[in-house]
Short mmCIF file of C-alpha atoms in Angstrom, two decimals:
data_model
loop_
_atom_site.label_atom_id
_atom_site.label_comp_id
_atom_site.label_asym_id
_atom_site.label_seq_id
_atom_site.Cartn_x
_atom_site.Cartn_y
_atom_site.Cartn_z
CA MET A 1274 -1.03 0.03 -39.45
CA PHE A 1275 -3.66 2.79 -39.51
CA TYR A 1276 -4.93 2.86 -43.09
CA ASN A 1277 -8.09 4.30 -44.63
CA GLU A 1278 -9.24 5.36 -41.14
CA LYS A 1279 -9.15 1.75 -39.95
CA VAL A 1280 -6.73 -0.49 -38.07
CA TRP A 1281 -5.16 -2.69 -40.72
CA ALA A 1282 -3.85 -5.65 -38.75
CA ALA A 1283 -3.44 -8.53 -41.21
CA VAL A 1284 -4.04 -9.94 -44.68
CA ASP A 1285 -6.30 -12.89 -45.46
CA MET A 1286 -3.92 -15.55 -46.81
CA ASP A 1287 -6.66 -17.12 -48.94
CA THR A 1288 -8.23 -14.02 -50.51
CA GLN A 1289 -5.42 -11.44 -49.99
CA GLU A 1290 -8.02 -9.09 -48.53
CA LYS A 1291 -7.04 -6.59 -45.86
CA VAL A 1292 -8.34 -7.45 -42.39
CA TYR A 1293 -9.38 -4.44 -40.29
CA ILE A 1294 -10.56 -3.46 -36.84
CA LEU A 1295 -13.09 -0.66 -37.17
CA PRO A 1296 -12.29 2.25 -34.79
CA LYS A 1297 -15.89 2.39 -33.58
CA MET A 1298 -15.66 -1.28 -32.57
CA ALA A 1299 -12.16 -1.15 -31.07
CA ASN A 1300 -13.47 -0.69 -27.51
CA ARG A 1301 -15.37 -4.01 -27.70
CA HIS A 1302 -12.30 -5.74 -26.26
CA GLY A 1303 -10.18 -8.49 -27.73
CA LEU A 1304 -8.10 -11.62 -27.26
CA ILE A 1305 -4.61 -12.40 -28.55
CA ALA A 1306 -3.79 -16.06 -27.89
CA GLY A 1307 -1.27 -18.62 -29.01
CA ALA A 1308 1.56 -20.84 -27.92
CA THR A 1309 4.99 -19.41 -27.06
CA GLY A 1310 6.88 -18.19 -30.12
CA THR A 1311 3.90 -18.01 -32.47
CA GLY A 1312 3.84 -14.22 -32.85
CA LYS A 1313 1.63 -12.78 -30.10
CA THR A 1314 4.12 -9.97 -29.39
CA ILE A 1315 4.19 -8.93 -33.09
CA THR A 1316 0.40 -8.75 -33.12
CA LEU A 1317 0.40 -6.68 -29.94
CA LYS A 1318 2.95 -4.25 -31.40
CA VAL A 1319 1.05 -3.86 -34.69
CA LEU A 1320 -2.21 -3.13 -32.88
CA ALA A 1321 -0.56 -0.76 -30.40
CA GLU A 1322 1.14 1.18 -33.20
CA SER A 1323 -2.12 1.38 -35.13
CA PHE A 1324 -4.05 2.70 -32.15
CA SER A 1325 -1.32 5.27 -31.54
CA ASP A 1326 -1.51 6.38 -35.20
CA MET A 1327 -5.26 6.71 -34.71
CA GLY A 1328 -4.65 9.10 -31.80
CA VAL A 1329 -5.59 6.56 -29.12
CA PRO A 1330 -3.28 6.20 -26.08
CA VAL A 1331 -2.21 2.68 -25.18
CA PHE A 1332 -1.17 1.01 -21.94
CA LEU A 1333 0.72 -2.28 -22.09
CA SER A 1334 3.09 -4.33 -19.97
CA ASP A 1335 6.48 -5.49 -21.20
CA VAL A 1336 7.06 -8.81 -19.45
CA LYS A 1337 9.98 -9.94 -21.65
CA GLY A 1338 11.69 -6.62 -22.33
CA ASP A 1339 11.08 -6.79 -26.09
CA LEU A 1340 8.55 -3.96 -26.44
CA ALA A 1341 10.86 -1.08 -25.53
CA GLY A 1342 12.02 -0.89 -29.14
CA MET A 1343 8.82 0.99 -29.99
CA ILE A 1344 10.70 4.15 -29.10
CA LEU A 1345 12.96 3.63 -32.14
CA PRO A 1346 12.17 3.17 -35.84
CA GLY A 1347 12.39 -0.34 -37.26
CA VAL A 1348 15.54 -1.60 -38.98
CA ASP A 1349 15.41 -2.61 -42.62
CA SER A 1350 16.42 -6.13 -43.58
CA GLU A 1351 15.96 -8.60 -46.41
CA ASN A 1352 13.24 -10.38 -44.48
CA MET A 1353 11.41 -7.11 -43.82
CA GLN A 1354 11.64 -6.15 -47.49
CA LYS A 1355 10.02 -9.47 -48.43
CA ARG A 1356 7.19 -8.91 -45.96
CA ILE A 1357 6.67 -5.33 -47.10
CA ALA A 1358 6.43 -6.52 -50.69
CA ARG A 1359 4.21 -9.48 -49.77
CA PHE A 1360 1.63 -7.27 -48.08
CA GLY A 1361 1.90 -4.39 -50.52
CA LEU A 1362 2.78 -2.01 -47.73
CA THR A 1363 4.81 0.55 -49.67
CA PRO A 1364 1.86 1.89 -51.70
CA ALA A 1365 -0.10 2.11 -48.43
CA GLY A 1366 2.54 4.46 -47.02
CA PHE A 1367 4.35 2.08 -44.70
CA GLN A 1368 7.60 3.39 -43.27
CA TYR A 1369 9.79 2.65 -40.28
CA GLU A 1370 8.79 4.90 -37.40
CA ALA A 1371 9.42 5.54 -33.74
CA TYR A 1372 6.40 5.96 -31.50
CA PRO A 1373 5.78 8.33 -28.60
CA THR A 1374 6.55 6.15 -25.61
CA GLN A 1375 6.43 6.68 -21.87
CA PHE A 1376 8.26 4.14 -19.72
CA TRP A 1377 6.89 3.18 -16.29
CA ASP A 1378 8.23 0.84 -13.64
CA ILE A 1379 6.82 -0.15 -10.27
CA ASP A 1380 10.39 -0.31 -8.93
CA GLY A 1381 11.26 3.02 -10.57
CA LYS A 1382 14.42 1.55 -12.16
CA LYS A 1383 13.48 1.27 -15.85
CA GLY A 1384 10.83 3.93 -16.00
CA LEU A 1385 9.06 6.61 -14.00
CA PRO A 1386 7.89 5.22 -10.65
CA LEU A 1387 4.32 4.02 -10.85
CA ARG A 1388 2.69 4.40 -7.45
CA THR A 1389 -0.65 4.59 -5.76
CA THR A 1390 -1.76 4.98 -2.15
CA ILE A 1391 -3.00 2.28 0.17
CA SER A 1392 -6.38 4.04 0.39
CA GLU A 1393 -6.80 4.18 -3.39
CA PHE A 1394 -5.79 0.54 -3.77
CA GLY A 1395 -8.54 -0.49 -1.36
CA PRO A 1396 -8.97 -3.46 0.98
CA THR A 1397 -10.29 -5.95 -1.61
CA LEU A 1398 -7.28 -5.85 -3.93
CA LEU A 1399 -4.93 -5.37 -1.00
CA GLY A 1400 -6.34 -8.48 0.63
CA ARG A 1401 -5.53 -10.43 -2.53
CA LEU A 1402 -2.06 -8.95 -2.71
CA LEU A 1403 -1.40 -9.85 0.92
CA GLY A 1404 -2.77 -13.36 0.46
CA LEU A 1405 -5.41 -12.88 3.17
CA THR A 1406 -8.39 -15.12 3.85
CA GLN A 1407 -11.88 -13.71 3.38
CA LEU A 1408 -12.22 -13.20 7.13
CA GLN A 1409 -8.90 -11.35 7.30
CA THR A 1410 -9.92 -9.23 4.30
CA ASP A 1411 -13.15 -8.33 6.11
CA ILE A 1412 -11.10 -7.21 9.12
CA LEU A 1413 -8.84 -5.22 6.81
CA THR A 1414 -11.97 -3.51 5.45
CA ILE A 1415 -12.91 -2.54 9.02
CA ILE A 1416 -9.40 -1.13 9.55
CA PHE A 1417 -9.83 1.00 6.43
CA ARG A 1418 -13.17 2.25 7.75
CA ILE A 1419 -11.70 3.15 11.13
CA ALA A 1420 -8.89 5.05 9.41
CA ASP A 1421 -11.42 6.90 7.26
CA GLU A 1422 -13.68 7.81 10.19
CA GLU A 1423 -10.73 9.05 12.23
CA ASN A 1424 -9.26 11.00 9.30
CA LEU A 1425 -6.08 8.96 9.22
CA LEU A 1426 -4.48 8.90 5.76
CA LEU A 1427 -3.28 5.49 4.57
CA LEU A 1428 -0.68 6.35 1.94
CA ASP A 1429 2.10 3.77 2.22
CA THR A 1430 2.79 0.44 3.90
CA LYS A 1431 4.18 1.99 7.06
CA ASP A 1432 0.84 3.78 7.46
CA LEU A 1433 -0.95 0.45 7.13
CA ARG A 1434 1.42 -1.22 9.61
CA ALA A 1435 0.88 1.55 12.14
CA MET A 1436 -2.89 1.38 11.65
CA VAL A 1437 -3.06 -2.39 12.17
CA GLN A 1438 -0.94 -2.08 15.33
CA TYR A 1439 -3.11 0.76 16.58
CA VAL A 1440 -6.32 -1.24 16.08
CA ALA A 1441 -4.71 -4.27 17.75
CA GLU A 1442 -3.73 -2.18 20.78
CA ASN A 1443 -7.28 -0.80 21.00
CA ASN A 1444 -8.99 -4.02 19.96
CA LYS A 1445 -11.43 -4.06 22.86
CA LYS A 1446 -12.66 -0.56 22.05
CA TYR A 1447 -13.22 -1.22 18.34
CA SER A 1448 -14.53 -4.78 18.65
CA SER A 1449 -17.47 -3.52 20.68
CA GLU A 1450 -18.46 -1.28 17.75
CA TYR A 1451 -17.43 -3.25 14.66
CA GLY A 1452 -17.51 -6.84 15.87
CA ASN A 1453 -14.85 -9.18 17.13
CA MET A 1454 -11.45 -8.90 15.50
CA ALA A 1455 -9.34 -11.84 16.60
CA THR A 1456 -5.81 -10.99 17.70
CA ALA A 1457 -4.54 -13.88 15.58
CA SER A 1458 -6.12 -12.34 12.46
CA LEU A 1459 -4.69 -8.90 13.19
CA ASN A 1460 -1.26 -10.45 13.68
CA ALA A 1461 -1.62 -12.36 10.40
CA ILE A 1462 -2.43 -9.13 8.54
CA LEU A 1463 0.56 -7.42 10.12
CA ARG A 1464 2.88 -10.27 9.14
CA SER A 1465 1.59 -10.14 5.56
CA VAL A 1466 2.26 -6.41 5.34
CA VAL A 1467 5.83 -6.93 6.58
CA ALA A 1468 6.29 -9.77 4.07
CA LEU A 1469 5.05 -7.50 1.25
CA GLU A 1470 7.55 -4.83 2.26
CA THR A 1471 10.35 -7.40 2.36
CA ALA A 1472 9.42 -8.59 -1.14
CA GLY A 1473 9.69 -5.01 -2.42
CA GLY A 1474 5.96 -4.45 -2.83
CA ASP A 1475 6.13 -1.35 -0.67
CA THR A 1476 7.73 0.63 -3.53
CA PHE A 1477 4.35 0.66 -5.30
CA PHE A 1478 2.57 2.40 -2.41
CA GLY A 1479 3.18 6.06 -1.79
CA GLU A 1480 3.00 9.46 -3.40
CA PRO A 1481 2.83 11.04 -5.87
CA ALA A 1482 0.10 8.61 -6.90
CA ILE A 1483 -0.43 8.02 -10.59
CA ASP A 1484 -2.89 10.33 -12.29
CA ILE A 1485 -4.88 8.33 -14.85
CA ALA A 1486 -5.05 11.44 -17.04
CA ASP A 1487 -1.30 11.05 -17.66
CA PHE A 1488 -2.02 7.82 -19.55
CA LEU A 1489 -4.44 9.57 -21.88
CA ARG A 1490 -2.02 11.88 -23.65
CA THR A 1491 -1.12 12.42 -27.28
CA ASN A 1492 2.03 13.95 -28.72
CA SER A 1493 2.33 17.18 -30.70
CA VAL A 1494 1.14 15.56 -33.94
CA GLY A 1495 -1.82 13.79 -32.37
CA ARG A 1496 -0.38 10.31 -31.92
CA GLY A 1497 -1.50 8.43 -28.84
CA MET A 1498 1.12 7.89 -26.15
CA ILE A 1499 2.23 4.27 -25.75
CA ASN A 1500 2.63 3.72 -22.01
CA ILE A 1501 4.93 0.75 -21.39
CA LEU A 1502 5.13 -0.79 -17.94
CA ASP A 1503 8.45 -2.59 -17.55
CA ALA A 1504 7.35 -5.82 -15.88
CA GLU A 1505 10.43 -8.01 -16.30
CA SER A 1506 11.08 -8.00 -12.56
CA THR A 1507 7.48 -7.62 -11.41
CA ILE A 1508 6.37 -10.71 -13.35
CA GLN A 1509 8.64 -12.75 -11.06
CA ASN A 1510 5.95 -12.19 -8.45
CA PRO A 1511 2.79 -13.04 -10.43
CA LEU A 1512 0.48 -11.98 -7.61
CA ILE A 1513 1.92 -8.45 -7.47
CA TYR A 1514 1.88 -8.16 -11.27
CA SER A 1515 -1.68 -9.36 -11.82
CA THR A 1516 -3.11 -7.44 -8.87
CA PHE A 1517 -1.44 -4.25 -10.03
CA MET A 1518 -2.77 -4.67 -13.58
CA LEU A 1519 -6.25 -5.27 -12.21
CA PHE A 1520 -5.91 -2.13 -10.10
CA MET A 1521 -5.01 -0.09 -13.17
CA LEU A 1522 -8.02 -1.48 -15.01
CA SER A 1523 -10.27 -0.73 -12.03
CA GLU A 1524 -8.95 2.83 -11.80
CA LEU A 1525 -9.78 3.42 -15.46
CA PHE A 1526 -13.25 2.02 -14.86
CA GLU A 1527 -13.90 4.15 -11.80
CA GLN A 1528 -12.43 7.43 -13.03
CA MET A 1529 -13.35 7.57 -16.69
CA PRO A 1530 -16.72 9.17 -17.54
CA GLU A 1531 -19.44 7.42 -19.51
CA VAL A 1532 -19.15 8.11 -23.24
CA GLY A 1533 -21.43 5.47 -24.72
CA ASP A 1534 -20.16 4.30 -28.14
CA PRO A 1535 -17.43 6.73 -29.22
CA GLU A 1536 -16.10 6.90 -32.77
CA LYS A 1537 -12.81 5.56 -31.43
CA PRO A 1538 -11.58 4.40 -28.00
CA LYS A 1539 -10.35 6.84 -25.39
CA MET A 1540 -7.65 4.31 -24.52
CA VAL A 1541 -6.70 0.69 -25.20
CA PHE A 1542 -5.37 -1.49 -22.38
CA PHE A 1543 -3.32 -4.61 -23.21
CA PHE A 1544 -3.16 -7.20 -20.42
CA ASP A 1545 -0.25 -9.57 -21.13
CA GLU A 1546 0.03 -12.90 -19.28
CA ALA A 1547 -3.67 -12.49 -18.52
CA HIS A 1548 -4.00 -15.99 -17.06
CA LEU A 1549 -2.18 -14.73 -13.96
CA LEU A 1550 -5.15 -12.49 -13.22
CA PHE A 1551 -7.48 -15.43 -12.75
CA ASN A 1552 -5.17 -18.00 -11.13
CA GLY A 1553 -6.39 -18.63 -7.61
CA ALA A 1554 -8.65 -15.59 -7.64
CA PRO A 1555 -11.66 -15.90 -5.29
CA LYS A 1556 -15.15 -15.92 -6.76
CA ALA A 1557 -15.88 -12.36 -5.58
CA LEU A 1558 -12.81 -11.05 -7.43
CA ILE A 1559 -13.68 -12.95 -10.62
CA GLU A 1560 -17.13 -11.38 -10.49
CA LYS A 1561 -15.58 -7.93 -10.08
CA ILE A 1562 -13.36 -8.52 -13.13
CA GLU A 1563 -16.36 -9.66 -15.16
CA GLN A 1564 -18.27 -6.54 -14.16
CA VAL A 1565 -15.38 -4.23 -15.07
CA VAL A 1566 -14.88 -5.87 -18.47
CA LYS A 1567 -18.60 -5.69 -19.26
CA LEU A 1568 -19.04 -2.06 -18.33
CA ILE A 1569 -15.72 -0.39 -19.11
CA ARG A 1570 -16.32 -0.30 -22.85
CA SER A 1571 -19.06 2.31 -22.29
CA LYS A 1572 -16.28 4.51 -20.91
CA GLY A 1573 -14.35 4.24 -24.14
CA ILE A 1574 -11.75 1.74 -22.87
CA GLY A 1575 -10.84 -1.29 -24.95
CA VAL A 1576 -9.23 -4.21 -23.10
CA TYR A 1577 -7.17 -6.82 -24.96
CA PHE A 1578 -6.11 -9.95 -23.08
CA ILE A 1579 -2.92 -11.73 -24.18
CA THR A 1580 -2.46 -15.32 -23.07
CA GLN A 1581 -1.40 -18.73 -24.39
CA ASN A 1582 -4.79 -20.40 -24.53
CA PRO A 1583 -8.32 -18.97 -24.58
CA SER A 1584 -9.25 -21.46 -21.87
CA ASP A 1585 -7.09 -19.35 -19.49
CA ILE A 1586 -9.91 -16.78 -19.52
CA PRO A 1587 -13.21 -17.48 -17.70
CA ASP A 1588 -16.14 -17.97 -20.08
CA ALA A 1589 -18.01 -14.94 -18.75
CA VAL A 1590 -15.03 -12.72 -19.59
CA LEU A 1591 -14.21 -14.51 -22.85
CA ALA A 1592 -17.75 -13.84 -24.07
CA GLN A 1593 -17.05 -10.08 -23.87
CA LEU A 1594 -14.01 -10.25 -26.14
CA GLY A 1595 -15.32 -9.40 -29.62
CA HIS A 1596 -11.99 -9.34 -31.49
CA LYS A 1597 -10.08 -12.62 -31.58
CA VAL A 1598 -6.56 -13.21 -32.87
CA GLU A 1599 -5.48 -16.79 -32.22
CA HIS A 1600 -2.01 -17.89 -33.24
CA ALA A 1601 -1.04 -21.53 -33.44
CA LEU A 1602 -2.09 -23.89 -30.65
CA HIS A 1603 -0.47 -27.29 -30.20
CA ALA A 1604 -2.24 -30.41 -28.99
CA TYR A 1605 -0.03 -33.21 -27.73
CA THR A 1606 -2.38 -34.57 -25.06
CA PRO A 1607 -6.13 -35.27 -24.88
CA SER A 1608 -6.50 -32.26 -22.58
CA GLU A 1609 -4.75 -29.99 -25.09
CA GLU A 1610 -6.88 -31.39 -27.94
CA LYS A 1611 -9.98 -30.48 -25.97
CA LYS A 1612 -8.71 -26.93 -25.55
CA VAL A 1613 -7.93 -26.60 -29.26
CA LYS A 1614 -11.44 -27.77 -30.15
CA ALA A 1615 -12.94 -25.29 -27.70
CA ALA A 1616 -10.85 -22.46 -29.18
CA ALA A 1617 -11.91 -23.41 -32.71
CA ALA A 1618 -15.54 -23.60 -31.69
CA SER A 1619 -15.46 -19.98 -30.52
CA PHE A 1620 -15.18 -18.79 -34.15
CA ARG A 1621 -17.85 -18.47 -36.81
CA VAL A 1622 -17.14 -21.30 -39.21
CA ASN A 1623 -15.43 -20.55 -42.52
CA PRO A 1624 -16.45 -23.28 -45.00
CA SER A 1625 -13.18 -22.90 -46.94
CA PHE A 1626 -11.05 -24.60 -44.27
CA ASP A 1627 -11.18 -26.75 -41.14
CA THR A 1628 -10.74 -24.44 -38.15
CA ILE A 1629 -9.28 -27.08 -35.83
CA GLU A 1630 -6.73 -28.20 -38.39
CA ALA A 1631 -5.84 -24.64 -39.35
CA LEU A 1632 -5.32 -23.64 -35.73
CA GLN A 1633 -2.67 -26.30 -35.29
CA SER A 1634 -0.88 -25.72 -38.61
CA LEU A 1635 -0.37 -21.93 -38.48
CA GLY A 1636 3.18 -20.64 -38.88
CA THR A 1637 4.89 -17.88 -36.90
CA GLY A 1638 3.18 -14.55 -37.54
CA GLU A 1639 0.02 -16.26 -38.82
CA ALA A 1640 -3.27 -16.36 -36.97
CA LEU A 1641 -6.95 -17.15 -37.19
CA ILE A 1642 -8.70 -13.80 -36.92
CA SER A 1643 -12.27 -12.72 -36.39
CA PHE A 1644 -13.05 -9.04 -35.82
CA LEU A 1645 -16.42 -7.38 -35.32
CA ASP A 1646 -18.25 -5.99 -38.32
CA ARG A 1647 -20.07 -2.64 -38.47
CA ASP A 1648 -23.07 -4.12 -36.68
CA GLY A 1649 -20.92 -5.47 -33.85
CA LYS A 1650 -21.22 -9.09 -34.99
CA PRO A 1651 -18.20 -11.43 -35.24
CA GLU A 1652 -16.99 -11.94 -38.79
CA VAL A 1653 -16.37 -15.37 -40.24
CA VAL A 1654 -12.95 -16.62 -39.13
CA ARG A 1655 -10.11 -16.01 -41.57
CA ARG A 1656 -6.67 -17.48 -41.92
CA CYS A 1657 -4.36 -14.46 -41.87
CA ALA A 1658 -0.80 -13.22 -41.90
CA VAL A 1659 -0.15 -10.42 -39.41
CA LEU A 1660 1.54 -7.24 -40.70
CA PRO A 1661 5.07 -6.35 -39.52
CA PRO A 1662 5.50 -3.53 -37.01
CA ALA A 1663 6.98 -0.16 -38.05
CA SER A 1664 9.03 0.25 -34.88
CA ARG A 1665 12.11 -1.65 -33.84
CA MET A 1666 11.83 -5.22 -32.61
CA GLY A 1667 13.51 -6.18 -29.37
CA THR A 1668 14.83 -4.18 -26.47
CA ILE A 1669 16.96 -1.02 -26.34
CA ASP A 1670 20.14 -0.09 -24.50
CA GLU A 1671 19.91 1.60 -21.14
CA THR A 1672 21.27 4.89 -22.48
CA ALA A 1673 18.34 5.26 -24.88
CA ARG A 1674 15.90 4.25 -22.17
CA LEU A 1675 17.34 6.72 -19.66
CA ALA A 1676 17.28 9.52 -22.24
CA ALA A 1677 13.60 8.84 -22.88
CA ILE A 1678 12.80 8.82 -19.16
CA VAL A 1679 14.59 12.05 -18.21
CA SER A 1680 13.31 13.91 -21.29
CA SER A 1681 9.70 13.15 -20.42
CA ASP A 1682 7.62 16.12 -19.32
CA LEU A 1683 6.31 13.89 -16.50
CA CYS A 1684 9.75 13.26 -15.02
CA GLY A 1685 9.57 16.14 -12.55
CA LYS A 1686 6.11 15.05 -11.46
CA TYR A 1687 6.85 11.46 -10.49
CA ASP A 1688 10.60 11.04 -10.02
CA GLU A 1689 10.76 12.13 -6.37
CA THR A 1690 8.85 10.37 -3.59
CA ILE A 1691 6.69 12.51 -1.33
CA ASP A 1692 6.18 11.43 2.28
CA ARG A 1693 3.24 13.41 3.59
CA ASP A 1694 2.05 13.56 7.18
CA SER A 1695 -0.25 10.56 7.41
CA ALA A 1696 -1.41 7.76 9.72
CA TYR A 1697 2.12 6.62 10.59
CA GLU A 1698 3.27 10.09 11.62
CA PHE A 1699 0.05 10.83 13.51
CA LEU A 1700 0.04 7.54 15.39
CA LYS A 1701 3.76 7.88 16.09
CA ARG A 1702 3.12 11.29 17.64
CA LEU A 1703 0.24 9.75 19.59
CA THR A 1704 2.49 6.95 20.79
CA ASP A 1705 5.35 9.31 21.55
CA GLU A 1706 2.98 11.59 23.46
CA ALA A 1707 1.56 8.65 25.39
CA THR A 1708 5.08 7.45 26.11
CA ALA A 1709 6.12 10.94 27.19
CA ASN A 1710 3.01 11.28 29.37
CA ALA A 1711 3.67 7.87 30.90
CA ALA A 1712 7.30 8.82 31.53
CA ARG A 1713 6.21 12.15 32.95
CA ALA A 1714 3.61 10.44 35.15
CA ALA A 1715 6.24 7.94 36.28
CA GLU A 1716 8.64 10.79 37.06
CA GLU A 1717 5.91 12.65 38.93
CA ALA A 1718 4.97 9.51 40.83
CA GLU A 1719 8.61 8.90 41.70
CA ALA A 1720 9.00 12.53 42.75
CA ALA A 1721 5.86 12.29 44.88
CA LYS A 1722 7.16 9.08 46.40
CA LEU A 1723 10.50 10.72 47.19
CA ALA A 1724 8.72 13.79 48.58
CA GLU A 1725 6.54 11.57 50.75
CA LYS A 1726 9.58 9.67 51.97
CA GLU A 1727 11.40 12.92 52.69
CA ALA A 1728 8.35 14.31 54.49
CA LYS A 1729 8.18 11.20 56.65
CA GLU A 1730 11.87 11.47 57.40
CA GLN A 1731 11.45 15.16 58.22
CA ALA A 1732 8.49 14.34 60.45
CA LYS A 1733 10.49 11.67 62.25
CA LEU A 1734 13.39 14.08 62.64
CA ALA A 1735 11.07 16.78 63.92
CA GLU A 1736 9.52 14.30 66.32
CA LYS A 1737 12.94 13.29 67.56
CA GLU A 1738 13.94 16.91 67.92
CA ALA A 1739 10.70 17.73 69.75
CA LEU A 1740 11.19 14.75 72.07
CA ALA A 1741 14.80 15.72 72.71
CA LYS A 1742 13.71 19.28 73.37
CA ALA A 1743 10.98 18.13 75.73
CA ARG A 1744 13.43 15.93 77.57
CA ALA A 1745 15.91 18.74 77.76
CA GLU A 1746 13.24 21.09 79.05
CA GLU A 1747 12.12 18.51 81.60
CA LYS A 1748 15.68 17.97 82.69
CA ALA A 1749 16.25 21.70 82.91
CA LYS A 1750 13.06 22.08 84.92
CA LYS A 1751 14.08 19.34 87.30
CA ASP A 1752 17.56 20.78 87.58
CA GLN A 1753 16.04 24.16 88.29
CA GLU A 1754 13.69 22.71 90.86
CA ARG A 1755 16.57 20.82 92.45
CA ILE A 1756 18.64 23.97 92.61
CA VAL A 1757 15.70 25.92 93.95
CA LYS A 1758 15.04 23.27 96.53
CA SER A 1759 18.68 23.09 97.42
CA VAL A 1760 18.90 26.82 97.74
CA GLY A 1761 15.58 26.93 99.58
CA ARG A 1762 16.59 24.19 101.98
CA THR A 1763 19.87 25.87 102.57
CA THR A 1764 18.18 29.21 103.03
CA ALA A 1765 15.41 27.73 105.18
CA GLY A 1766 17.95 25.83 107.21
CA THR A 1767 20.09 28.94 107.67
CA LEU A 1768 17.13 31.09 108.63
CA GLY A 1769 15.77 28.38 110.93
CA ARG A 1770 19.19 27.99 112.53
CA GLU A 1771 19.51 31.69 113.13
CA VAL A 1772 15.98 31.99 114.53
CA GLY A 1773 16.33 28.79 116.60
CA GLY A 1774 19.75 29.86 117.86
CA ALA A 1775 18.45 33.27 118.91
CA VAL A 1776 15.54 31.72 120.78
CA GLY A 1777 17.71 29.02 122.39
CA LYS A 1778 20.31 31.55 123.46
CA SER A 1779 17.71 33.67 125.21
CA PHE A 1780 16.77 30.74 127.38
CA MET A 1781 19.90 28.70 127.81
CA GLY A 1782 22.81 30.74 126.70
CA SER A 1783 25.37 29.40 124.25
CA PHE A 1784 24.26 25.86 124.76
CA GLY A 1785 20.67 26.83 124.00
CA LYS A 1786 21.86 28.75 120.97
CA ARG A 1787 23.52 25.64 119.49
CA VAL A 1788 20.55 23.40 120.27
CA GLY A 1789 18.03 25.99 119.11
CA GLY A 1790 19.98 26.57 115.88
CA ASN A 1791 19.95 22.84 115.01
CA VAL A 1792 16.25 22.57 115.81
CA GLY A 1793 15.46 25.71 113.82
CA ALA A 1794 17.42 24.50 110.76
CA ALA A 1795 15.65 21.14 110.78
CA LEU A 1796 12.29 22.83 111.30
CA GLY A 1797 12.88 25.25 108.33
CA ARG A 1798 13.84 22.48 105.94
CA GLY A 1799 10.81 20.45 107.05
CA ILE A 1800 8.43 23.31 106.39
CA LEU A 1801 9.95 23.83 102.88
CA ASP A 1802 9.64 20.14 102.03
CA THR A 1803 6.02 20.19 103.17
CA LEU A 1804 5.23 23.16 100.90
CA PHE A 1805 7.12 22.05 97.66
CA GLY A 1806 7.62 18.33 98.16
CA LYS A 1807 10.89 16.53 98.37
#
């Protein structure tokens, strides 16, 4: 509850004093811890409502589906009346209220689709999401660089698939410039991308990408928008959930300007099931998280981690969490006892009670609380009862949810997917062009081969025709010569016979004529054969 310009979160059960978070200290981060069923969700709701009343937008994830009720005013009951009276809330102006709420959903089913592009997500987080080794992540970084240098947009998973395949097909060319990229590693990356698509992770990548400014809105009366990410289905894949939440935190860190120490936060980010962020995370990623948490407060962003046990958070991160709300912890084993002692030791001692004992005996809705004072120092731990929320507890029906989604002024901005011309389309055109050129070259080669074959056949035919013609001409020539010779011999024989007969007749009469004719004919044919050959 926002009261007296402060976040009134609880009441000290020993002194009945109000317990506040000062707006100027709200960006110093916080921790909400406790076993299941001890009241962490109530505390989250009370703080989120208070920040909204203060005009500070909130981003939180709804992993159990019981935060959607913030869109509706709370319902009165006998139990609520007792709590209102116990805390003296009526004189402070408490009333049931609905809060300005924007629903988001990675799948786009229970809220506006929450997307980003492959390029904006980056190779480091993508490598974690894909479950890649460090070497494979390094190769993925090279692939991103190649895409950037060749002006290839990586917007969705099909762009990434096409890019990995393209680099694999041109591995020799790129390895000479960027170092060896093993085919096995490229294939492993490709398989991981396909597996991510199969698991539904591809719905997160695409356009329109989320604009961080749309988280930083207030309504018409100045209340901060409560942005609720429906994570009931996403939490089933802890790696996708935690990596996405880390991406959102990183985007806030990278895009928000430095503001130093503002009078109140620009935004408060609640990270539920925070232990999932650190499970199995490589050292480099843990260091990145530590850096973001340390520096993001100077950009006016408060980060509140919600988890079961403080030991779920690395010490370097835990040390940055100035506000601590720890609900009951149970210790049934030596290991759990050690964790309880460590949690108790993180508080400034209150001499009026034993912190370890109190931590294990707290009831539902009760917590050990230590907030930062005006000087930024942790207050002495107090045993407190958390205030009730003003909005409705539990989930809402789908009709109310749908009405809230379609009535949002952001609905037209994010409801339809945009598929711009990017790496996939470019490389597909490149492949199609190469395929077409190859087909055209093959057709041209085949045509040339057929033309060559036809030319050879034509040459052979022409050769045959020329040979036949030459033979015909030779035959005709011989026939002509034979006819000429025949005619010549006949003519020569006739002439010789006539001349020989005339000469023989002049000497010997008719007998001489016959003999002279035969001699003359033989002599004429002999002379012709001598001149032209037989």
